[in-house]
JSON list of C-alpha atoms in Angstrom, two decimals:
[
{"chain": "A", "resi": 1, "resn": "MET", "atom": "CA", "xyz": [7.33, -28.35, -20.32]},
{"chain": "A", "resi": 2, "resn": "CYS", "atom": "CA", "xyz": [9.19, -30.11, -23.10]},
{"chain": "A", "resi": 3, "resn": "THR", "atom": "CA", "xyz": [7.53, -30.18, -26.52]},
{"chain": "A", "resi": 4, "resn": "HIS", "atom": "CA", "xyz": [9.35, -31.62, -29.54]},
{"chain": "A", "resi": 5, "resn": "GLY", "atom": "CA", "xyz": [12.75, -30.91, -28.04]},
{"chain": "A", "resi": 6, "resn": "THR", "atom": "CA", "xyz": [12.04, -27.30, -27.04]},
{"chain": "A", "resi": 7, "resn": "ILE", "atom": "CA", "xyz": [11.59, -25.93, -23.54]},
{"chain": "A", "resi": 8, "resn": "GLU", "atom": "CA", "xyz": [8.65, -23.64, -22.87]},
{"chain": "A", "resi": 9, "resn": "GLU", "atom": "CA", "xyz": [7.95, -21.60, -19.75]},
{"chain": "A", "resi": 10, "resn": "ALA", "atom": "CA", "xyz": [4.94, -23.09, -17.98]},
{"chain": "A", "resi": 11, "resn": "PHE", "atom": "CA", "xyz": [4.78, -20.78, -14.94]},
{"chain": "A", "resi": 12, "resn": "CYS", "atom": "CA", "xyz": [5.81, -17.19, -14.30]},
{"chain": "A", "resi": 13, "resn": "VAL", "atom": "CA", "xyz": [8.41, -17.00, -11.55]},
{"chain": "A", "resi": 14, "resn": "SER", "atom": "CA", "xyz": [9.05, -13.75, -9.70]},
{"chain": "A", "resi": 15, "resn": "PRO", "atom": "CA", "xyz": [10.83, -12.96, -6.44]},
{"chain": "A", "resi": 16, "resn": "GLY", "atom": "CA", "xyz": [8.05, -10.83, -4.94]},
{"chain": "A", "resi": 17, "resn": "LYS", "atom": "CA", "xyz": [7.51, -10.12, -1.25]},
{"chain": "A", "resi": 18, "resn": "ARG", "atom": "CA", "xyz": [5.93, -13.23, 0.21]},
{"chain": "A", "resi": 19, "resn": "GLU", "atom": "CA", "xyz": [4.79, -14.60, 3.49]},
{"chain": "A", "resi": 20, "resn": "SER", "atom": "CA", "xyz": [5.08, -18.27, 4.12]},
{"chain": "A", "resi": 21, "resn": "VAL", "atom": "CA", "xyz": [4.18, -20.91, 6.62]},
{"chain": "A", "resi": 22, "resn": "PHE", "atom": "CA", "xyz": [6.93, -22.68, 8.44]},
{"chain": "A", "resi": 23, "resn": "SER", "atom": "CA", "xyz": [5.96, -26.00, 9.90]},
{"chain": "A", "resi": 24, "resn": "ASP", "atom": "CA", "xyz": [8.06, -27.99, 12.30]},
{"chain": "A", "resi": 25, "resn": "MET", "atom": "CA", "xyz": [8.21, -31.23, 10.33]},
{"chain": "A", "resi": 26, "resn": "MET", "atom": "CA", "xyz": [8.52, -33.25, 13.54]},
{"chain": "A", "resi": 27, "resn": "GLU", "atom": "CA", "xyz": [5.36, -31.71, 14.99]},
{"chain": "A", "resi": 28, "resn": "ASN", "atom": "CA", "xyz": [1.98, -30.67, 13.67]},
{"chain": "A", "resi": 29, "resn": "ILE", "atom": "CA", "xyz": [2.39, -26.92, 14.33]},
{"chain": "A", "resi": 30, "resn": "GLY", "atom": "CA", "xyz": [2.79, -24.25, 11.64]},
{"chain": "A", "resi": 31, "resn": "VAL", "atom": "CA", "xyz": [3.65, -20.56, 12.11]},
{"chain": "A", "resi": 32, "resn": "PHE", "atom": "CA", "xyz": [3.75, -17.63, 9.66]},
{"chain": "A", "resi": 33, "resn": "VAL", "atom": "CA", "xyz": [7.16, -16.14, 8.87]},
{"chain": "A", "resi": 34, "resn": "ASP", "atom": "CA", "xyz": [8.49, -13.66, 6.32]},
{"chain": "A", "resi": 35, "resn": "GLN", "atom": "CA", "xyz": [11.31, -14.32, 3.84]},
{"chain": "A", "resi": 36, "resn": "ASN", "atom": "CA", "xyz": [13.85, -13.58, 6.61]},
{"chain": "A", "resi": 37, "resn": "GLY", "atom": "CA", "xyz": [12.32, -16.05, 9.05]},
{"chain": "A", "resi": 38, "resn": "LYS", "atom": "CA", "xyz": [10.75, -13.32, 11.22]},
{"chain": "A", "resi": 39, "resn": "LEU", "atom": "CA", "xyz": [7.51, -14.39, 12.94]},
{"chain": "A", "resi": 40, "resn": "LEU", "atom": "CA", "xyz": [4.59, -12.48, 11.39]},
{"chain": "A", "resi": 41, "resn": "GLN", "atom": "CA", "xyz": [1.85, -13.35, 13.88]},
{"chain": "A", "resi": 42, "resn": "ALA", "atom": "CA", "xyz": [1.52, -15.22, 17.12]},
{"chain": "A", "resi": 43, "resn": "ASP", "atom": "CA", "xyz": [-1.22, -17.59, 15.96]},
{"chain": "A", "resi": 44, "resn": "ARG", "atom": "CA", "xyz": [-0.34, -21.13, 14.93]},
{"chain": "A", "resi": 45, "resn": "ILE", "atom": "CA", "xyz": [-1.92, -23.65, 12.59]},
{"chain": "A", "resi": 46, "resn": "CYS", "atom": "CA", "xyz": [-2.38, -27.08, 14.15]},
{"chain": "A", "resi": 47, "resn": "TRP", "atom": "CA", "xyz": [-2.41, -29.75, 11.45]},
{"chain": "A", "resi": 48, "resn": "SER", "atom": "CA", "xyz": [-3.83, -33.25, 12.01]},
{"chain": "A", "resi": 49, "resn": "GLU", "atom": "CA", "xyz": [-0.32, -34.68, 11.53]},
{"chain": "A", "resi": 50, "resn": "ALA", "atom": "CA", "xyz": [3.15, -33.31, 10.90]},
{"chain": "A", "resi": 51, "resn": "PRO", "atom": "CA", "xyz": [3.09, -31.90, 7.34]},
{"chain": "A", "resi": 52, "resn": "ILE", "atom": "CA", "xyz": [5.60, -32.89, 4.69]},
{"chain": "A", "resi": 53, "resn": "ALA", "atom": "CA", "xyz": [4.99, -29.66, 2.75]},
{"chain": "A", "resi": 54, "resn": "VAL", "atom": "CA", "xyz": [2.78, -26.58, 3.12]},
{"chain": "A", "resi": 55, "resn": "ILE", "atom": "CA", "xyz": [1.76, -24.01, 0.51]},
{"chain": "A", "resi": 56, "resn": "ILE", "atom": "CA", "xyz": [-0.42, -20.91, 0.68]},
{"chain": "A", "resi": 57, "resn": "GLN", "atom": "CA", "xyz": [-3.17, -20.46, -1.89]},
{"chain": "A", "resi": 58, "resn": "LYS", "atom": "CA", "xyz": [-5.14, -17.57, -0.38]},
{"chain": "A", "resi": 59, "resn": "PRO", "atom": "CA", "xyz": [-7.52, -17.78, 1.40]},
{"chain": "A", "resi": 60, "resn": "TYR", "atom": "CA", "xyz": [-6.27, -21.28, 2.28]},
{"chain": "A", "resi": 61, "resn": "ALA", "atom": "CA", "xyz": [-3.21, -23.11, 3.58]},
{"chain": "A", "resi": 62, "resn": "ILE", "atom": "CA", "xyz": [-2.75, -26.52, 1.98]},
{"chain": "A", "resi": 63, "resn": "ALA", "atom": "CA", "xyz": [-0.61, -29.18, 3.61]},
{"chain": "A", "resi": 64, "resn": "LEU", "atom": "CA", "xyz": [0.70, -32.47, 2.34]},
{"chain": "A", "resi": 65, "resn": "LEU", "atom": "CA", "xyz": [0.36, -34.90, 5.24]},
{"chain": "A", "resi": 66, "resn": "PRO", "atom": "CA", "xyz": [1.55, -38.52, 5.25]},
{"chain": "A", "resi": 67, "resn": "ARG", "atom": "CA", "xyz": [-1.84, -39.94, 4.24]},
{"chain": "A", "resi": 68, "resn": "ARG", "atom": "CA", "xyz": [-3.80, -37.00, 2.86]},
{"chain": "A", "resi": 69, "resn": "VAL", "atom": "CA", "xyz": [-3.89, -33.38, 1.73]},
{"chain": "A", "resi": 70, "resn": "GLU", "atom": "CA", "xyz": [-5.44, -31.00, 4.27]},
{"chain": "A", "resi": 71, "resn": "VAL", "atom": "CA", "xyz": [-6.94, -27.60, 3.42]},
{"chain": "A", "resi": 72, "resn": "ARG", "atom": "CA", "xyz": [-7.33, -25.03, 6.22]},
{"chain": "A", "resi": 73, "resn": "SER", "atom": "CA", "xyz": [-8.66, -21.50, 6.32]},
{"chain": "A", "resi": 74, "resn": "LEU", "atom": "CA", "xyz": [-6.07, -18.75, 6.74]},
{"chain": "A", "resi": 75, "resn": "ARG", "atom": "CA", "xyz": [-8.40, -17.08, 9.23]},
{"chain": "A", "resi": 76, "resn": "VAL", "atom": "CA", "xyz": [-8.01, -17.77, 12.94]},
{"chain": "A", "resi": 77, "resn": "PRO", "atom": "CA", "xyz": [-8.81, -20.41, 14.24]},
{"chain": "A", "resi": 78, "resn": "TYR", "atom": "CA", "xyz": [-7.57, -21.98, 10.95]},
{"chain": "A", "resi": 79, "resn": "ALA", "atom": "CA", "xyz": [-10.58, -24.25, 10.56]},
{"chain": "A", "resi": 80, "resn": "LEU", "atom": "CA", "xyz": [-10.28, -27.49, 8.63]},
{"chain": "A", "resi": 81, "resn": "ILE", "atom": "CA", "xyz": [-12.03, -26.88, 5.31]},
{"chain": "A", "resi": 82, "resn": "GLN", "atom": "CA", "xyz": [-11.39, -30.09, 3.40]},
{"chain": "A", "resi": 83, "resn": "THR", "atom": "CA", "xyz": [-9.48, -33.36, 3.59]},
{"chain": "A", "resi": 84, "resn": "ILE", "atom": "CA", "xyz": [-8.46, -35.09, 0.36]},
{"chain": "A", "resi": 85, "resn": "VAL", "atom": "CA", "xyz": [-7.31, -38.69, 0.72]},
{"chain": "A", "resi": 86, "resn": "LEU", "atom": "CA", "xyz": [-4.68, -39.58, -1.88]},
{"chain": "A", "resi": 87, "resn": "GLN", "atom": "CA", "xyz": [-2.06, -42.32, -1.74]},
{"chain": "A", "resi": 88, "resn": "ASN", "atom": "CA", "xyz": [1.63, -41.85, -2.59]},
{"chain": "A", "resi": 89, "resn": "VAL", "atom": "CA", "xyz": [1.59, -38.06, -2.97]},
{"chain": "A", "resi": 90, "resn": "ARG", "atom": "CA", "xyz": [5.09, -36.83, -3.78]},
{"chain": "A", "resi": 91, "resn": "HIS", "atom": "CA", "xyz": [4.71, -33.06, -4.22]},
{"chain": "A", "resi": 92, "resn": "LEU", "atom": "CA", "xyz": [2.33, -30.13, -3.89]},
{"chain": "A", "resi": 93, "resn": "ILE", "atom": "CA", "xyz": [3.06, -27.45, -6.47]},
{"chain": "A", "resi": 94, "resn": "PRO", "atom": "CA", "xyz": [1.31, -24.05, -6.39]},
{"chain": "A", "resi": 95, "resn": "SER", "atom": "CA", "xyz": [0.25, -22.39, -9.63]},
{"chain": "A", "resi": 96, "resn": "SER", "atom": "CA", "xyz": [-1.67, -19.19, -10.29]},
{"chain": "A", "resi": 97, "resn": "ASN", "atom": "CA", "xyz": [-5.14, -20.77, -10.18]},
{"chain": "A", "resi": 98, "resn": "ALA", "atom": "CA", "xyz": [-4.69, -24.29, -8.81]},
{"chain": "A", "resi": 99, "resn": "VAL", "atom": "CA", "xyz": [-2.52, -26.62, -6.80]},
{"chain": "A", "resi": 100, "resn": "VAL", "atom": "CA", "xyz": [-0.84, -29.44, -8.68]},
{"chain": "A", "resi": 101, "resn": "VAL", "atom": "CA", "xyz": [-0.66, -32.69, -6.72]},
{"chain": "A", "resi": 102, "resn": "ALA", "atom": "CA", "xyz": [1.99, -35.06, -8.06]},
{"chain": "A", "resi": 103, "resn": "LEU", "atom": "CA", "xyz": [1.57, -38.72, -7.16]},
{"chain": "A", "resi": 104, "resn": "GLU", "atom": "CA", "xyz": [3.83, -41.63, -7.93]},
{"chain": "A", "resi": 105, "resn": "ASN", "atom": "CA", "xyz": [2.18, -42.35, -11.31]},
{"chain": "A", "resi": 106, "resn": "SER", "atom": "CA", "xyz": [-0.30, -39.52, -11.88]},
{"chain": "A", "resi": 107, "resn": "ILE", "atom": "CA", "xyz": [-0.99, -35.82, -11.47]},
{"chain": "A", "resi": 108, "resn": "PHE", "atom": "CA", "xyz": [-4.11, -34.13, -10.09]},
{"chain": "A", "resi": 109, "resn": "GLY", "atom": "CA", "xyz": [-5.16, -30.49, -10.14]},
{"chain": "A", "resi": 110, "resn": "LEU", "atom": "CA", "xyz": [-6.93, -28.99, -7.13]},
{"chain": "A", "resi": 111, "resn": "PHE", "atom": "CA", "xyz": [-9.00, -26.09, -8.46]},
{"chain": "A", "resi": 112, "resn": "PRO", "atom": "CA", "xyz": [-10.73, -23.76, -6.02]},
{"chain": "A", "resi": 113, "resn": "VAL", "atom": "CA", "xyz": [-14.50, -23.54, -6.13]},
{"chain": "A", "resi": 114, "resn": "PRO", "atom": "CA", "xyz": [-15.41, -19.95, -7.18]},
{"chain": "A", "resi": 115, "resn": "LEU", "atom": "CA", "xyz": [-15.86, -17.63, -4.18]},
{"chain": "A", "resi": 116, "resn": "GLY", "atom": "CA", "xyz": [-19.54, -17.02, -4.97]},
{"chain": "A", "resi": 117, "resn": "ALA", "atom": "CA", "xyz": [-20.28, -20.74, -4.89]},
{"chain": "A", "resi": 118, "resn": "GLN", "atom": "CA", "xyz": [-18.28, -21.18, -1.67]},
{"chain": "A", "resi": 119, "resn": "ILE", "atom": "CA", "xyz": [-20.28, -18.37, -0.06]},
{"chain": "A", "resi": 120, "resn": "VAL", "atom": "CA", "xyz": [-23.56, -20.09, -1.03]},
{"chain": "A", "resi": 121, "resn": "GLN", "atom": "CA", "xyz": [-22.32, -23.45, 0.34]},
{"chain": "A", "resi": 122, "resn": "LEU", "atom": "CA", "xyz": [-21.12, -21.91, 3.61]},
{"chain": "A", "resi": 123, "resn": "THR", "atom": "CA", "xyz": [-24.37, -19.99, 4.09]},
{"chain": "A", "resi": 124, "resn": "ALA", "atom": "CA", "xyz": [-26.42, -23.13, 3.42]},
{"chain": "A", "resi": 125, "resn": "SER", "atom": "CA", "xyz": [-24.41, -25.04, 6.02]},
{"chain": "A", "resi": 126, "resn": "GLY", "atom": "CA", "xyz": [-24.80, -22.25, 8.60]},
{"chain": "A", "resi": 127, "resn": "ASP", "atom": "CA", "xyz": [-21.16, -21.08, 8.61]},
{"chain": "A", "resi": 128, "resn": "PHE", "atom": "CA", "xyz": [-22.12, -17.40, 8.32]},
{"chain": "A", "resi": 129, "resn": "GLU", "atom": "CA", "xyz": [-18.88, -15.98, 9.71]},
{"chain": "A", "resi": 130, "resn": "GLU", "atom": "CA", "xyz": [-16.72, -17.75, 7.12]},
{"chain": "A", "resi": 131, "resn": "ALA", "atom": "CA", "xyz": [-19.21, -16.82, 4.36]},
{"chain": "A", "resi": 132, "resn": "LEU", "atom": "CA", "xyz": [-18.96, -13.13, 5.32]},
{"chain": "A", "resi": 133, "resn": "ALA", "atom": "CA", "xyz": [-15.16, -13.36, 5.41]},
{"chain": "A", "resi": 134, "resn": "LEU", "atom": "CA", "xyz": [-15.17, -14.74, 1.85]},
{"chain": "A", "resi": 135, "resn": "CYS", "atom": "CA", "xyz": [-17.51, -11.91, 0.74]},
{"chain": "A", "resi": 136, "resn": "LYS", "atom": "CA", "xyz": [-14.72, -9.48, 1.62]},
{"chain": "A", "resi": 137, "resn": "LEU", "atom": "CA", "xyz": [-12.43, -11.31, -0.83]},
{"chain": "A", "resi": 138, "resn": "LEU", "atom": "CA", "xyz": [-14.70, -10.72, -3.83]},
{"chain": "A", "resi": 139, "resn": "PRO", "atom": "CA", "xyz": [-13.00, -8.31, -6.27]},
{"chain": "A", "resi": 140, "resn": "PRO", "atom": "CA", "xyz": [-14.10, -4.63, -6.33]},
{"chain": "A", "resi": 141, "resn": "GLU", "atom": "CA", "xyz": [-15.77, -5.08, -9.74]},
{"chain": "A", "resi": 142, "resn": "ASP", "atom": "CA", "xyz": [-18.15, -7.55, -8.06]},
{"chain": "A", "resi": 143, "resn": "ALA", "atom": "CA", "xyz": [-19.44, -4.96, -5.57]},
{"chain": "A", "resi": 144, "resn": "SER", "atom": "CA", "xyz": [-23.10, -5.65, -6.41]},
{"chain": "A", "resi": 145, "resn": "LEU", "atom": "CA", "xyz": [-22.56, -9.41, -6.04]},
{"chain": "A", "resi": 146, "resn": "ARG", "atom": "CA", "xyz": [-20.81, -8.81, -2.72]},
{"chain": "A", "resi": 147, "resn": "ALA", "atom": "CA", "xyz": [-23.69, -6.65, -1.45]},
{"chain": "A", "resi": 148, "resn": "ALA", "atom": "CA", "xyz": [-26.24, -9.27, -2.53]},
{"chain": "A", "resi": 149, "resn": "LYS", "atom": "CA", "xyz": [-24.30, -12.11, -0.88]},
{"chain": "A", "resi": 150, "resn": "GLU", "atom": "CA", "xyz": [-23.80, -10.14, 2.35]},
{"chain": "A", "resi": 151, "resn": "GLY", "atom": "CA", "xyz": [-27.49, -9.20, 2.35]},
{"chain": "A", "resi": 152, "resn": "SER", "atom": "CA", "xyz": [-28.57, -12.82, 1.97]},
{"chain": "A", "resi": 153, "resn": "ILE", "atom": "CA", "xyz": [-26.29, -13.87, 4.84]},
{"chain": "A", "resi": 154, "resn": "HIS", "atom": "CA", "xyz": [-27.64, -11.20, 7.21]},
{"chain": "A", "resi": 155, "resn": "ILE", "atom": "CA", "xyz": [-31.29, -12.16, 6.62]}
]
């Protein structure tokens, strides 16, 4: 970020161990590889169209497609979670708590709905398996919340 002629660090950058998704840009298939290109698992993500870019924002994979942004679960069978229709998207940029979507003349932030709220929404819509999977992602300090959410799903 440039402010009054000075440069400030906007994001922390570190070369940690990472997994990534490789997508064949001519096809709509994505596979998980490590930093050396080694296949991590046999399962594949099937996007609606060939993605231009893919980023991981656990527990989701987010793809920039020609006419939209597609959000898929990182759990097999990689269910489609959300489709966001935006015109002229140029870049998807991951940050610590959001995904920045850069368009031709504007910028949007995609902020995840808190896990507790997602669990309530999934339970209300009858997607109990996905709701239980998200319960497991609640931090250890939320053990009582996790137990309450899991209990309400099993009723």
